[in-house]
Short mmCIF file of C-alpha atoms in Angstrom, two decimals:
data_model
loop_
_atom_site.label_atom_id
_atom_site.label_comp_id
_atom_site.label_asym_id
_atom_site.label_seq_id
_atom_site.Cartn_x
_atom_site.Cartn_y
_atom_site.Cartn_z
CA MET E 1 1.65 26.44 -1.56
CA SER E 2 0.89 23.19 -1.83
CA LEU E 3 3.38 20.61 0.38
CA ILE E 4 2.72 18.06 -2.46
CA GLN E 5 5.15 18.14 -5.36
CA ILE E 6 5.23 15.13 -7.41
CA ARG E 7 8.15 14.40 -9.39
CA LYS E 8 6.92 11.20 -10.98
CA LYS E 9 4.49 8.26 -10.74
CA VAL E 10 4.47 4.45 -11.35
CA LEU E 11 1.86 1.63 -12.08
CA THR E 12 3.03 -1.72 -11.57
CA VAL E 13 0.96 -4.58 -12.65
CA GLU E 14 2.59 -8.11 -11.51
CA THR E 15 0.35 -11.23 -13.09
CA VAL E 16 1.19 -14.35 -11.28
CA LEU E 17 0.85 -17.39 -14.10
CA HIS E 18 2.38 -20.01 -12.07
CA GLU E 19 4.12 -21.23 -8.98
CA GLY E 20 4.80 -24.65 -9.42
CA GLY E 21 2.13 -27.29 -9.28
CA PRO E 22 -0.76 -26.66 -11.29
CA ALA E 23 -1.38 -23.52 -13.13
CA PRO E 24 -4.16 -21.50 -11.26
CA ALA E 25 -7.53 -21.28 -13.18
CA VAL E 26 -7.26 -17.45 -12.85
CA PRO E 27 -3.95 -15.92 -12.28
CA LEU E 28 -3.45 -13.74 -9.38
CA ARG E 29 -2.95 -9.94 -10.23
CA LEU E 30 -1.14 -7.38 -7.87
CA VAL E 31 -0.97 -3.91 -8.52
CA ALA E 32 1.15 -1.25 -6.69
CA ALA E 33 0.46 2.63 -7.69
CA GLY E 34 3.37 4.92 -6.37
CA ALA E 35 4.36 8.55 -6.31
CA VAL E 36 7.70 10.12 -5.47
CA ILE E 37 7.26 13.39 -3.82
CA ARG E 38 9.25 16.06 -2.62
CA ASN E 39 9.83 15.84 1.02
CA PRO E 40 8.72 19.40 2.45
CA TYR E 41 10.49 18.64 5.92
CA SER E 42 13.52 17.22 4.57
CA GLY E 43 16.68 18.12 6.54
CA ARG E 44 14.59 19.72 9.57
CA TYR E 45 12.53 18.57 12.34
CA GLU E 46 8.83 19.58 12.25
CA PRO E 47 6.81 19.26 15.23
CA ASP E 48 3.51 19.30 13.44
CA LEU E 49 2.89 17.06 10.49
CA LEU E 50 -0.57 17.02 10.57
CA PRO E 51 -1.02 19.64 7.77
CA PHE E 52 0.99 17.38 5.68
CA MET E 53 -0.86 14.21 6.41
CA ALA E 54 -4.26 15.71 5.71
CA GLU E 55 -2.85 16.72 2.17
CA LEU E 56 -1.57 13.68 1.21
CA ARG E 57 -5.23 12.52 1.44
CA GLY E 58 -5.76 13.57 -2.02
CA LEU E 59 -2.71 11.80 -3.24
CA GLY E 60 -3.86 8.43 -1.36
CA ARG E 61 -7.25 8.89 -3.07
CA GLU E 62 -5.70 9.53 -6.64
CA LEU E 63 -3.56 6.14 -6.41
CA ALA E 64 -6.33 3.95 -4.68
CA GLU E 65 -8.25 4.93 -7.66
CA GLU E 66 -5.41 4.05 -10.02
CA ALA E 67 -4.95 0.72 -8.39
CA ALA E 68 -8.38 -0.35 -8.09
CA ALA E 69 -9.09 0.57 -11.71
CA VAL E 70 -6.67 -1.86 -12.99
CA LEU E 71 -8.45 -4.53 -10.95
CA GLY E 72 -11.86 -3.69 -11.16
CA ARG E 73 -12.92 -2.09 -7.43
CA ASP E 74 -15.19 -5.24 -6.79
CA ARG E 75 -12.60 -7.78 -7.59
CA VAL E 76 -10.03 -6.03 -4.97
CA GLN E 77 -9.28 -8.96 -2.09
CA ALA E 78 -5.95 -7.82 -0.55
CA TYR E 79 -4.19 -4.63 0.14
CA GLY E 80 -1.21 -3.03 1.72
CA LYS E 81 0.84 0.29 1.67
CA ALA E 82 4.36 1.67 2.00
CA ALA E 83 6.45 4.47 2.28
CA ILE E 84 10.28 4.84 1.41
CA VAL E 85 11.85 8.14 2.99
CA GLY E 86 14.80 9.71 1.26
CA VAL E 87 17.89 9.74 3.91
CA ASN E 88 17.67 13.57 4.45
CA GLY E 89 13.91 12.62 6.09
CA GLU E 90 12.76 10.97 9.10
CA LEU E 91 10.77 7.85 9.79
CA GLU E 92 7.75 9.74 10.70
CA HIS E 93 7.70 11.49 7.47
CA GLY E 94 6.70 8.18 5.84
CA ALA E 95 4.26 7.27 8.89
CA VAL E 96 1.77 10.06 7.80
CA TRP E 97 0.90 7.68 4.88
CA HIS E 98 -0.70 5.53 7.57
CA GLU E 99 -3.75 7.57 7.59
CA ALA E 100 -3.53 9.30 4.32
CA GLY E 101 -3.14 6.11 2.25
CA GLY E 102 -4.93 3.79 4.33
CA TRP E 103 -8.52 5.55 4.80
CA ALA E 104 -8.38 6.65 1.24
CA MET E 105 -7.92 2.96 0.06
CA ARG E 106 -10.79 2.27 2.28
CA ALA E 107 -12.90 4.81 0.91
CA VAL E 108 -12.39 3.93 -2.78
CA LEU E 109 -12.95 0.20 -2.02
CA GLY E 110 -16.38 0.78 -0.15
CA GLU E 111 -15.02 1.00 3.42
CA PRO E 112 -13.63 -2.72 4.07
CA LYS E 113 -12.70 -2.95 7.93
CA ALA E 114 -9.62 -4.78 8.02
CA ILE E 115 -6.35 -2.70 8.96
CA VAL E 116 -3.80 -2.07 6.14
CA PRO E 117 -1.01 -3.63 6.61
CA SER E 118 2.12 -1.16 5.92
CA ALA E 119 5.98 -1.20 5.83
CA LYS E 120 8.13 2.06 5.77
CA ALA E 121 11.59 2.84 5.61
CA VAL E 122 14.47 5.62 5.40
CA ALA E 123 16.72 4.79 2.66
CA THR E 124 18.84 5.83 -0.37
CA VAL E 125 18.06 5.80 -4.00
CA GLY E 126 16.91 2.58 -5.52
CA TYR E 127 15.67 0.77 -2.23
CA ARG E 128 13.16 -1.84 -2.60
CA LEU E 129 10.29 -2.68 0.17
CA MET E 130 8.54 -5.68 0.35
CA VAL E 131 4.74 -4.63 1.36
CA PRO E 132 2.54 -6.93 3.63
CA LEU E 133 -0.93 -7.66 1.91
CA HIS E 134 -3.68 -9.20 3.84
CA TYR E 135 -7.48 -9.75 2.97
CA VAL E 136 -9.47 -6.53 2.85
CA HIS E 137 -12.55 -7.71 5.37
CA ALA E 138 -10.53 -9.71 7.84
CA ALA E 139 -7.04 -9.61 9.02
CA TYR E 140 -7.00 -13.08 10.07
CA VAL E 141 -7.54 -14.83 6.70
CA ARG E 142 -4.45 -16.93 6.47
CA SER E 143 -4.69 -17.39 2.71
CA HIS E 144 -4.22 -13.61 1.69
CA PHE E 145 -1.23 -13.25 3.52
CA ASN E 146 1.31 -12.26 0.99
CA THR E 147 3.90 -9.61 -0.45
CA MET E 148 4.73 -7.25 -3.10
CA GLU E 149 7.85 -5.38 -3.79
CA VAL E 150 7.78 -1.73 -4.54
CA GLY E 151 10.21 0.88 -5.51
CA VAL E 152 11.79 3.19 -8.27
CA GLN E 153 15.08 2.85 -9.58
CA ASP E 154 15.94 6.95 -9.33
CA GLY E 155 14.15 7.53 -5.93
CA PRO E 156 13.49 8.41 -3.33
CA ARG E 157 16.43 11.00 -3.61
CA PRO E 158 17.82 12.37 -0.54
CA ASP E 159 14.99 14.99 -0.18
CA GLU E 160 12.08 12.76 -1.38
CA ILE E 161 9.56 10.24 -0.20
CA PHE E 162 7.99 7.17 -2.57
CA PHE E 163 4.59 6.48 -1.13
CA ALA E 164 2.93 3.46 -2.84
CA LEU E 165 -0.47 1.65 -2.34
CA VAL E 166 -0.73 -2.21 -3.46
CA MET E 167 -3.76 -4.25 -4.21
CA ALA E 168 -4.49 -7.99 -5.14
CA ASP E 169 -7.55 -9.80 -6.57
CA GLY E 170 -6.78 -12.62 -4.58
CA GLY E 171 -4.66 -14.87 -1.97
CA ARG E 172 -1.71 -16.85 -2.78
CA VAL E 173 -1.43 -19.02 -5.46
CA HIS E 174 -1.89 -22.77 -4.22
CA GLU E 175 -2.50 -21.27 -0.77
CA ARG E 176 -3.23 -24.47 1.51
CA LEU E 177 -2.18 -23.87 5.16
CA GLY E 178 -5.74 -23.69 6.57
CA GLY E 179 -7.18 -21.01 9.26
CA LEU E 180 -9.93 -18.77 8.73
CA ARG E 181 -11.65 -18.68 4.90
CA THR E 182 -12.95 -15.98 3.08
CA GLU E 183 -16.50 -17.17 3.02
CA GLN E 184 -16.13 -17.93 6.68
CA VAL E 185 -15.94 -14.33 7.81
CA SER E 186 -18.69 -13.35 10.23
CA VAL E 187 -17.60 -11.21 12.83
CA HIS E 188 -16.94 -8.13 10.09
CA ASP E 189 -15.04 -6.22 12.62
CA GLY E 190 -11.90 -6.25 10.24
CA GLN E 191 -10.27 -9.19 12.26
CA ARG E 192 -12.71 -12.40 11.56
#
């Protein structure tokens, strides 16, 4: 029997048309693809979470494909991931998403080098989480430090987990705080 039982999926598209000051020539789009699943380890301690993490790779790939399809794979410039674990679970049940969601997103996007930032929490139904984002090729590109809110109104229920992947097609509207620019990335180590 599969460890992954999906109750619902969500796809959220946020388009930033204005942030004060001049309107951007091209609006910024952010996409969150998520799924609420049954937590197979709810209410008990499981010493080996690796089978769960391995099986989640398929869900990660599916969500990454959905988000990338909205923006266009070649237009994705920033990414992040998140997990909200229902209160009968533990934080480690959400931490399995680091590998399962992160590597899936990298595979779909052509293996960018930057670490995929994340947020996770154990929380009640309706909890919202701010997902950190940054540039896919170099973590130190300041213009792409951003966030997107994720969550579902009716989850995660106590015995569920909400997993999400977030992508954006640009940096912040009106970014102007200097630092490493996308066109200056040269080391190709995911940092600079």
